[in-house]
Coordinates of C-alpha atoms in Angstrom, one line a residue:
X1004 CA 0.0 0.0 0.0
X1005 CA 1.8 3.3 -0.6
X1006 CA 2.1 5.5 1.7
X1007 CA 0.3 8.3 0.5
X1008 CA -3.1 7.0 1.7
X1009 CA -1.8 8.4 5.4
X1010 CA -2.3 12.1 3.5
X1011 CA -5.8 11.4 2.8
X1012 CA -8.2 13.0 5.6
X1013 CA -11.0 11.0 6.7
X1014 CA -14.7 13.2 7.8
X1015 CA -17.9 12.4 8.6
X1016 CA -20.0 13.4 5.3
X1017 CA -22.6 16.1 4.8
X1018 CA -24.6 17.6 2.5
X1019 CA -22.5 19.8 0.5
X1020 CA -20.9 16.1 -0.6
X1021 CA -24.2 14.8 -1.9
X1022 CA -23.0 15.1 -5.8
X1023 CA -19.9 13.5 -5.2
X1024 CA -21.0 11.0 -3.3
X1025 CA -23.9 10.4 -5.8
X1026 CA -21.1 10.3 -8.5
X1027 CA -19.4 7.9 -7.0
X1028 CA -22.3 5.4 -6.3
X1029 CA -23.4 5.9 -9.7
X1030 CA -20.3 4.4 -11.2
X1031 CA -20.7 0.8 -9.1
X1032 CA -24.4 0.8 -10.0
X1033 CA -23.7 1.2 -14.1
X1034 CA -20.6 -1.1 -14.1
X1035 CA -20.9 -3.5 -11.4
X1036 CA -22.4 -6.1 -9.5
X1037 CA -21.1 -5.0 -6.2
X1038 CA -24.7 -3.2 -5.3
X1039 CA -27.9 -4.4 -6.4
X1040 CA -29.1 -0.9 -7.6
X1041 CA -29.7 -1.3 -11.2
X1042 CA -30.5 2.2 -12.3
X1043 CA -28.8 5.5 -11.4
X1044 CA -29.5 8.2 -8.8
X1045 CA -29.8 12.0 -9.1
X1046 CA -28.0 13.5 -6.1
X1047 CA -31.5 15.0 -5.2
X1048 CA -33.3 11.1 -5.0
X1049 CA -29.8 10.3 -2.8
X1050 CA -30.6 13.2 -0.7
X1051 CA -32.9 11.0 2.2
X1052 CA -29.7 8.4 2.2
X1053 CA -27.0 11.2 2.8
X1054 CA -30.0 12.5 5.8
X1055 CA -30.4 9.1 7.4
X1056 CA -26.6 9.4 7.9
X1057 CA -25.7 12.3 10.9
X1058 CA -22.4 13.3 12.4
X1059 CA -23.0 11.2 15.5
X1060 CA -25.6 8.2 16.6
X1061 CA -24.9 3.9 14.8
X1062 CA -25.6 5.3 11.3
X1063 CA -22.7 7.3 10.2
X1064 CA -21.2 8.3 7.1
X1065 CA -17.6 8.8 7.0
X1066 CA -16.2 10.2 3.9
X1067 CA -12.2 10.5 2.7
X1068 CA -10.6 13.4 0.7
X1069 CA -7.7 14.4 -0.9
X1070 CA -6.1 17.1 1.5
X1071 CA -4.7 19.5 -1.7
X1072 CA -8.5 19.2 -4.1
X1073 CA -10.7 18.4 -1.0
X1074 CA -12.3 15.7 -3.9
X1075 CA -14.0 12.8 -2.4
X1076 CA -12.5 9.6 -2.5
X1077 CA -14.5 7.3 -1.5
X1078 CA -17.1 6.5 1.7
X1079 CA -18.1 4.5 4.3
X1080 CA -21.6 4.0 6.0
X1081 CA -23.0 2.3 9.1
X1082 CA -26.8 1.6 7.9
X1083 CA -30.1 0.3 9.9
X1084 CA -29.7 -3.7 9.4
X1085 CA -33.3 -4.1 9.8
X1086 CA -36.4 -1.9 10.1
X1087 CA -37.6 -4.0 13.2
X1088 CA -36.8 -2.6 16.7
X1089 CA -35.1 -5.8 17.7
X1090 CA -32.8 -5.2 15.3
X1091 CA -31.6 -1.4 16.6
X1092 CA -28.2 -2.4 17.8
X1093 CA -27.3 -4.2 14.9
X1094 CA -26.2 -2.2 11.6
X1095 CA -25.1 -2.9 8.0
X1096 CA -21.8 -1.5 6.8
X1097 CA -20.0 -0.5 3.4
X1098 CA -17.4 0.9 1.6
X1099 CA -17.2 2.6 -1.6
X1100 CA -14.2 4.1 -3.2
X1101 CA -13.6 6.1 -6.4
X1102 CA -12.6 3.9 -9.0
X1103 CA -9.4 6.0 -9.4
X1104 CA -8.8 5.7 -5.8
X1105 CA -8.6 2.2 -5.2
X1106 CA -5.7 0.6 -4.4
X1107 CA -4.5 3.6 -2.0
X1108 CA -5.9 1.9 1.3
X1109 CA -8.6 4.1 1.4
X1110 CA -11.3 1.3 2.7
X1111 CA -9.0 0.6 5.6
X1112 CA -8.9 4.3 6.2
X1113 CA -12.2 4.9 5.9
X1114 CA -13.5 1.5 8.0
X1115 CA -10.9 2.8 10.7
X1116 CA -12.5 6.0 11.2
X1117 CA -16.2 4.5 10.9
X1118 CA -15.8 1.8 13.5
X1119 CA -13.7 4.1 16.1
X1120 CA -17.1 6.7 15.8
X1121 CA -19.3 3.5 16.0
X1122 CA -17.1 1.9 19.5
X1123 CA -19.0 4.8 21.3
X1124 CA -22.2 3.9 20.3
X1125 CA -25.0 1.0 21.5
X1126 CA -24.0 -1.0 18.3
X1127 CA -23.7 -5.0 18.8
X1128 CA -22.7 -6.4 15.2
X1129 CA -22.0 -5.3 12.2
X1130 CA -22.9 -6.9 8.9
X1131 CA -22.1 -6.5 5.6
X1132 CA -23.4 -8.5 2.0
X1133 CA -20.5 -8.9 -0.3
X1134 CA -21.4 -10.0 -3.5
X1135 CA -19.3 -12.7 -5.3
X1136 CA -16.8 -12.3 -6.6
X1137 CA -14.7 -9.5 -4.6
X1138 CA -11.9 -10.4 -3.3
X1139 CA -10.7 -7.0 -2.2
X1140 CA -13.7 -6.5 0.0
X1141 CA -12.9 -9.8 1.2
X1142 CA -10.0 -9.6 2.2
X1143 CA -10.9 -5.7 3.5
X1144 CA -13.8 -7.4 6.0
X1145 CA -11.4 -10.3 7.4
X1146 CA -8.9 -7.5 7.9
X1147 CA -11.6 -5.8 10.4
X1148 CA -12.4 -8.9 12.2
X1149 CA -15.6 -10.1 10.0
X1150 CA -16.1 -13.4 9.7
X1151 CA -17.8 -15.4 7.3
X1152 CA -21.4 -16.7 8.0
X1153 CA -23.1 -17.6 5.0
X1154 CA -23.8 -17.3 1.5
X1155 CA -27.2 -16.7 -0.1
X1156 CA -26.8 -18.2 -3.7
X1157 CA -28.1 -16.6 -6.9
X1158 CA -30.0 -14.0 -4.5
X1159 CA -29.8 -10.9 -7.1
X1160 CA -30.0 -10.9 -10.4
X1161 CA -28.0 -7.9 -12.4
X1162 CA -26.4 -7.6 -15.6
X1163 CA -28.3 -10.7 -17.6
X1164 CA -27.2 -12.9 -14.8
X1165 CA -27.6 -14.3 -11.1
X1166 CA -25.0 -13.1 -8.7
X1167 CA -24.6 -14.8 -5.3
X1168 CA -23.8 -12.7 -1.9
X1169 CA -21.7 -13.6 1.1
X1170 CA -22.6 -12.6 4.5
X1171 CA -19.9 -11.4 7.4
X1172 CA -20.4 -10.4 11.0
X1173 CA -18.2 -8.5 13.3
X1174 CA -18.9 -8.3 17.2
X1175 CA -18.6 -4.7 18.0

């Protein structure tokens, strides 16, 4: 990893980076499988997500940039797992990076920062669906302590095809 990622600054997200950040998720909704999203967002139909994420509480968006532009690189999230009220100390994590800005460690910065702000909060597990194949976010999760629980086979179905997604857990 080189060591410029340690210059990249790491921020909880608001919502003067809603176009970025729409940008961003745009590009692994057109050209990949990684999120079940099949059609793209305007930054104003994103606008509820980027609300549902505030500076403090289990669902928090943490977003990195590049100290000399201030351009977003990429993002991380802490989501509601489930609607159900049993379910409130449980949430759903992800990572998305620029897809110039991968390879940079980037997702380990960004997972850093989001599960230091989540340690002060009532948050039991984590969970996060990784659809197959990614071996980067693979190997990203077992780096923070996720472990492998389960696989739903064929469970979306994107691009003319079936895609399968992996379930991990981490005990926060």
């Amino acid at each position: 990893m080189p060591s410029d990622h340690a210059e990249v600054q790491v921020r909880p997200g608001f919502e003067g980076d809603l176009e970025a950040l729409t940008a961003i998720y745009n590009h692994y909704v057109r050209e990949t499988a990684i999120t079940f999203d099949t059609a793209s967002f305007t930054p104003e139909e994103r606008r509820p997500w980027l609300l549902s994420h505030p500076e403090d509480g289990p669902h928090r968006l943490m977003v990195a940039t590049d100290p000399e532009s201030q351009r977003i690189l990429g993002y991380a999230t802490s989501s509601p797992y489930r609607p159900k009220p049993a379910y409130v100390t449980s949430v759903e994590t992800s990572v998305y990076v620029a897809p110039d800005a991968g390879r940079r460690g980037i997702g380990t910065l960004l997972y850093g920062a989001l599960f230091r702000a989540l340690a002060e909060e009532d948050v039991h597990r984590a969970y996060a669906g990784i659809a197959q194949p990614n071996e980067a976010s693979t190997r990203l999760h077992e780096r923070f302590g996720f472990r492998h629980v389960g696989t739903y086979g064929e469970v979306g179905r994107k691009f003319g095809r079936y895609w399968d997604v992996a379930w991990y857990e981490k005990r926060l």
